[in-house]
Amino acid sequence: ISVSGYMRSWWKDERLAFNGTKNGGCFDEVVLMGGVGENIWLPDLYIKNAISKNVDGFATLTNVYPDGSIWRSEQTAFSIKGELDLGPLPYDEHVGRVVMSSFSYDATQLRIMAKGGSVGPGTSGVGVTAPAMNHSVWKLGPDEEAQTTEGFETPATTEMRDGVDFATLVFDFKRKPKFFVDQVIIPCSLFLLVAYMQFWV
């Protein structure tokens, strides 16, 4: 499954705290663009079920706030391993899972959770945020009644394995059967009918 978008992370590093305008400082935000943002400590997050990942030439942005809070956004494109059951085709439905963890820190050093989520095992917070999309073949996200004009959000599930946090971000997608019926089933049926007509001509 190929995915493209922005990987955003939030954390706090008190070593980077500074005086904001309320405490006599000159500004309330430090913006680090591109590779400049790699000069500070970054959580070594990786996608466990990734097949490939591409960030070369993509944009990155890191913001630092007076209390040491940090927000980072990375434009990225990656492919993940997923299980697809094509048995019910063209009425197949699937779940995409992006499993994230720290490469070298355990839970005593770094805790991982979804945005707005709670620490520890469970489902909470916001794992995936996507805009409203219109695709001729696939329908992405929950049912229409669960979506808004801005798109949809899905929670994340956090679990601990061997003392390390793993956060699983999920998104649903299912095939629109009309496209497959119109483009595959009907043409194949007509071709088969024409092929059999020679026995009655």
mmCIF file of C-alpha atoms in Angstrom:
data_model
loop_
_atom_site.group_PDB
_atom_site.id
_atom_site.type_symbol
_atom_site.label_atom_id
_atom_site.label_comp_id
_atom_site.label_asym_id
_atom_site.label_seq_id
_atom_site.Cartn_x
_atom_site.Cartn_y
_atom_site.Cartn_z
ATOM 1 C CA ILE A 1 0.000 0.000 0.000
ATOM 2 C CA SER A 2 1.501 3.340 -1.045
ATOM 3 C CA VAL A 3 0.891 6.341 1.198
ATOM 4 C CA SER A 4 1.928 9.973 0.815
ATOM 5 C CA GLY A 5 1.345 12.884 3.147
ATOM 6 C CA TYR A 6 2.845 14.627 6.168
ATOM 7 C CA MET A 7 4.267 12.847 9.184
ATOM 8 C CA ARG A 8 3.804 15.171 12.153
ATOM 9 C CA SER A 9 5.172 14.718 15.634
ATOM 10 C CA TRP A 10 5.063 16.628 18.908
ATOM 11 C CA TRP A 11 7.401 16.367 21.888
ATOM 12 C CA LYS A 12 8.974 18.471 24.627
ATOM 13 C CA ASP A 13 12.650 19.174 25.167
ATOM 14 C CA GLU A 14 13.162 21.508 28.133
ATOM 15 C CA ARG A 15 16.744 22.147 27.029
ATOM 16 C CA LEU A 16 15.308 24.259 24.188
ATOM 17 C CA ALA A 17 13.044 26.400 26.408
ATOM 18 C CA PHE A 18 13.468 30.162 26.100
ATOM 19 C CA ASN A 19 11.807 33.357 27.313
ATOM 20 C CA GLY A 20 8.768 34.269 25.248
ATOM 21 C CA THR A 21 7.302 37.752 24.877
ATOM 22 C CA LYS A 22 5.380 37.351 28.147
ATOM 23 C CA ASN A 23 8.693 36.922 29.989
ATOM 24 C CA GLY A 24 10.661 39.661 28.268
ATOM 25 C CA GLY A 25 11.710 37.721 25.191
ATOM 26 C CA CYS A 26 11.574 38.931 21.606
ATOM 27 C CA PHE A 27 9.485 36.156 20.034
ATOM 28 C CA ASP A 28 7.237 33.197 20.856
ATOM 29 C CA GLU A 29 8.322 30.774 18.168
ATOM 30 C CA VAL A 30 11.547 29.634 16.528
ATOM 31 C CA VAL A 31 11.052 28.290 13.014
ATOM 32 C CA LEU A 32 13.646 25.840 11.712
ATOM 33 C CA MET A 33 13.215 25.129 8.019
ATOM 34 C CA GLY A 34 14.592 22.192 6.085
ATOM 35 C CA GLY A 35 17.773 20.568 7.353
ATOM 36 C CA VAL A 36 18.267 23.199 10.054
ATOM 37 C CA GLY A 37 15.689 21.350 12.135
ATOM 38 C CA GLU A 38 17.946 18.290 12.225
ATOM 39 C CA ASN A 39 20.427 20.118 14.460
ATOM 40 C CA ILE A 40 18.251 19.474 17.529
ATOM 41 C CA TRP A 41 17.391 16.155 19.179
ATOM 42 C CA LEU A 42 14.763 14.274 17.163
ATOM 43 C CA PRO A 43 12.810 11.165 18.153
ATOM 44 C CA ASP A 44 14.068 8.269 16.044
ATOM 45 C CA LEU A 45 10.639 7.159 14.873
ATOM 46 C CA TYR A 46 10.398 4.527 12.174
ATOM 47 C CA ILE A 47 7.618 2.631 10.407
ATOM 48 C CA LYS A 48 7.914 -1.025 11.372
ATOM 49 C CA ASN A 49 5.895 -2.422 8.451
ATOM 50 C CA ALA A 50 7.393 -0.127 5.803
ATOM 51 C CA ILE A 51 8.740 -1.593 2.588
ATOM 52 C CA SER A 52 10.251 1.671 1.398
ATOM 53 C CA LYS A 53 10.273 5.308 2.411
ATOM 54 C CA ASN A 54 11.259 8.421 0.510
ATOM 55 C CA VAL A 55 11.951 11.811 2.089
ATOM 56 C CA ASP A 56 14.671 13.050 -0.268
ATOM 57 C CA GLY A 57 13.849 16.475 -1.625
ATOM 58 C CA PHE A 58 10.679 16.723 0.439
ATOM 59 C CA ALA A 59 9.894 19.659 2.719
ATOM 60 C CA THR A 60 10.406 19.649 6.491
ATOM 61 C CA LEU A 61 9.484 22.246 9.099
ATOM 62 C CA THR A 62 10.262 22.354 12.832
ATOM 63 C CA ASN A 63 8.828 24.877 15.292
ATOM 64 C CA VAL A 64 10.158 25.410 18.834
ATOM 65 C CA TYR A 65 8.047 27.163 21.502
ATOM 66 C CA PRO A 66 9.029 28.946 24.753
ATOM 67 C CA ASP A 67 8.270 26.007 27.071
ATOM 68 C CA GLY A 68 10.407 23.662 24.983
ATOM 69 C CA SER A 69 7.489 22.139 23.090
ATOM 70 C CA ILE A 70 8.360 21.143 19.540
ATOM 71 C CA TRP A 71 6.217 20.495 16.474
ATOM 72 C CA ARG A 72 7.738 18.885 13.389
ATOM 73 C CA SER A 73 6.203 18.177 9.994
ATOM 74 C CA GLU A 74 7.858 16.038 7.318
ATOM 75 C CA GLN A 75 6.523 15.516 3.829
ATOM 76 C CA THR A 76 6.987 11.857 2.983
ATOM 77 C CA ALA A 77 5.948 8.992 0.738
ATOM 78 C CA PHE A 78 6.228 5.348 1.748
ATOM 79 C CA SER A 79 4.930 1.879 1.002
ATOM 80 C CA ILE A 80 3.721 -0.468 3.723
ATOM 81 C CA LYS A 81 2.958 -4.168 3.887
ATOM 82 C CA GLY A 82 -0.737 -4.940 4.217
ATOM 83 C CA GLU A 83 -3.067 -7.909 4.034
ATOM 84 C CA LEU A 84 -5.614 -7.626 1.226
ATOM 85 C CA ASP A 85 -8.461 -10.128 0.933
ATOM 86 C CA LEU A 86 -9.617 -10.017 -2.677
ATOM 87 C CA GLY A 87 -12.073 -12.884 -2.273
ATOM 88 C CA PRO A 88 -15.195 -10.650 -2.125
ATOM 89 C CA LEU A 89 -14.068 -8.660 -5.204
ATOM 90 C CA PRO A 90 -15.577 -6.226 -6.269
ATOM 91 C CA TYR A 91 -17.069 -5.729 -2.793
ATOM 92 C CA ASP A 92 -13.758 -6.018 -0.955
ATOM 93 C CA GLU A 93 -12.955 -3.867 2.075
ATOM 94 C CA HIS A 94 -9.515 -3.439 3.623
ATOM 95 C CA VAL A 95 -7.724 -1.853 6.572
ATOM 96 C CA GLY A 96 -4.378 -0.112 6.160
ATOM 97 C CA ARG A 97 -2.103 -0.087 9.193
ATOM 98 C CA VAL A 98 0.953 2.096 9.786
ATOM 99 C CA VAL A 99 2.898 0.745 12.782
ATOM 100 C CA MET A 100 5.273 3.286 14.327
ATOM 101 C CA SER A 101 7.841 2.936 17.079
ATOM 102 C CA SER A 102 11.187 4.208 18.284
ATOM 103 C CA PHE A 103 14.208 2.516 16.770
ATOM 104 C CA SER A 104 16.479 2.722 19.827
ATOM 105 C CA TYR A 105 14.526 4.059 22.851
ATOM 106 C CA ASP A 106 12.413 1.893 25.137
ATOM 107 C CA ALA A 107 9.387 3.019 27.152
ATOM 108 C CA THR A 108 11.548 4.181 30.058
ATOM 109 C CA GLN A 109 13.154 6.767 27.772
ATOM 110 C CA LEU A 110 10.478 7.636 25.208
ATOM 111 C CA ARG A 111 6.690 7.180 25.278
ATOM 112 C CA ILE A 112 4.765 7.120 22.007
ATOM 113 C CA MET A 113 1.104 8.045 21.672
ATOM 114 C CA ALA A 114 -1.261 9.568 19.123
ATOM 115 C CA LYS A 115 -1.912 13.303 19.096
ATOM 116 C CA GLY A 116 -4.151 14.108 22.047
ATOM 117 C CA GLY A 117 -3.982 10.500 23.213
ATOM 118 C CA SER A 118 -3.156 8.991 26.584
ATOM 119 C CA VAL A 119 0.048 7.288 27.674
ATOM 120 C CA GLY A 120 -0.017 3.507 27.756
ATOM 121 C CA PRO A 121 -1.866 0.723 25.958
ATOM 122 C CA GLY A 122 -5.258 1.493 24.447
ATOM 123 C CA THR A 123 -7.011 3.356 21.645
ATOM 124 C CA SER A 124 -7.060 7.144 21.864
ATOM 125 C CA GLY A 125 -6.100 10.385 20.175
ATOM 126 C CA VAL A 126 -5.861 11.122 16.468
ATOM 127 C CA GLY A 127 -3.695 8.808 14.400
ATOM 128 C CA VAL A 128 -4.640 9.689 10.811
ATOM 129 C CA THR A 129 -6.116 12.933 9.498
ATOM 130 C CA ALA A 130 -7.132 13.019 5.835
ATOM 131 C CA PRO A 131 -8.938 15.549 3.655
ATOM 132 C CA ALA A 132 -12.116 14.718 1.790
ATOM 133 C CA MET A 133 -11.201 12.627 -1.255
ATOM 134 C CA ASN A 134 -13.018 11.535 -4.383
ATOM 135 C CA HIS A 135 -11.584 8.530 -6.213
ATOM 136 C CA SER A 136 -13.171 6.592 -9.061
ATOM 137 C CA VAL A 137 -12.025 3.174 -7.781
ATOM 138 C CA TRP A 138 -11.566 3.430 -4.004
ATOM 139 C CA LYS A 139 -13.471 4.967 -1.129
ATOM 140 C CA LEU A 140 -11.120 6.034 1.658
ATOM 141 C CA GLY A 141 -12.138 6.399 5.271
ATOM 142 C CA PRO A 142 -15.299 5.634 7.236
ATOM 143 C CA ASP A 143 -18.834 5.678 5.876
ATOM 144 C CA GLU A 144 -20.134 8.943 4.449
ATOM 145 C CA GLU A 145 -22.163 9.753 7.552
ATOM 146 C CA ALA A 146 -18.952 9.657 9.642
ATOM 147 C CA GLN A 147 -17.128 12.089 7.356
ATOM 148 C CA THR A 148 -17.307 15.869 7.081
ATOM 149 C CA THR A 149 -16.588 18.247 4.228
ATOM 150 C CA GLU A 150 -13.048 18.585 5.638
ATOM 151 C CA GLY A 151 -12.417 14.837 5.611
ATOM 152 C CA PHE A 152 -12.032 12.415 8.497
ATOM 153 C CA GLU A 153 -9.897 11.401 11.466
ATOM 154 C CA THR A 154 -9.153 7.969 12.904
ATOM 155 C CA PRO A 155 -7.715 7.088 16.338
ATOM 156 C CA ALA A 156 -4.529 5.155 17.033
ATOM 157 C CA THR A 157 -3.946 2.045 19.109
ATOM 158 C CA THR A 158 -0.888 1.899 21.345
ATOM 159 C CA GLU A 159 0.592 -1.305 22.732
ATOM 160 C CA MET A 160 3.820 -2.279 24.428
ATOM 161 C CA ARG A 161 6.050 -5.072 23.109
ATOM 162 C CA ASP A 162 9.249 -6.035 24.915
ATOM 163 C CA GLY A 163 9.246 -2.739 26.779
ATOM 164 C CA VAL A 164 8.812 -0.574 23.646
ATOM 165 C CA ASP A 165 5.737 1.450 22.626
ATOM 166 C CA PHE A 166 4.173 0.713 19.253
ATOM 167 C CA ALA A 167 1.460 2.995 17.836
ATOM 168 C CA THR A 168 -0.746 1.624 15.057
ATOM 169 C CA LEU A 169 -2.436 4.179 12.818
ATOM 170 C CA VAL A 170 -5.323 2.757 10.799
ATOM 171 C CA PHE A 171 -7.393 3.807 7.808
ATOM 172 C CA ASP A 172 -10.180 1.945 6.014
ATOM 173 C CA PHE A 173 -10.588 1.709 2.256
ATOM 174 C CA LYS A 174 -13.002 -0.242 0.117
ATOM 175 C CA ARG A 175 -13.602 -0.688 -3.575
ATOM 176 C CA LYS A 176 -16.413 1.073 -5.379
ATOM 177 C CA PRO A 177 -18.065 -1.914 -7.129
ATOM 178 C CA LYS A 178 -19.658 0.115 -9.952
ATOM 179 C CA PHE A 179 -16.287 0.980 -11.484
ATOM 180 C CA PHE A 180 -15.144 -2.654 -11.520
ATOM 181 C CA VAL A 181 -18.486 -3.857 -12.879
ATOM 182 C CA ASP A 182 -18.533 -1.248 -15.659
ATOM 183 C CA GLN A 183 -14.866 -1.567 -16.618
ATOM 184 C CA VAL A 184 -14.245 -5.315 -16.181
ATOM 185 C CA ILE A 185 -17.276 -7.525 -15.636
ATOM 186 C CA ILE A 186 -19.580 -6.054 -18.311
ATOM 187 C CA PRO A 187 -16.889 -5.871 -21.070
ATOM 188 C CA CYS A 188 -15.748 -9.442 -20.287
ATOM 189 C CA SER A 189 -19.339 -10.692 -20.361
ATOM 190 C CA LEU A 190 -19.985 -9.009 -23.719
ATOM 191 C CA PHE A 191 -16.735 -10.401 -25.143
ATOM 192 C CA LEU A 192 -17.721 -13.889 -23.966
ATOM 193 C CA LEU A 193 -21.152 -13.479 -25.533
ATOM 194 C CA VAL A 194 -19.650 -12.438 -28.885
ATOM 195 C CA ALA A 195 -17.237 -15.393 -28.731
ATOM 196 C CA TYR A 196 -20.116 -17.860 -28.249
ATOM 197 C CA MET A 197 -22.236 -16.309 -31.009
ATOM 198 C CA GLN A 198 -20.160 -18.145 -33.640
ATOM 199 C CA PHE A 199 -21.805 -21.436 -32.581
ATOM 200 C CA TRP A 200 -25.233 -20.115 -33.595
ATOM 201 C CA VAL A 201 -24.270 -18.186 -36.722
#
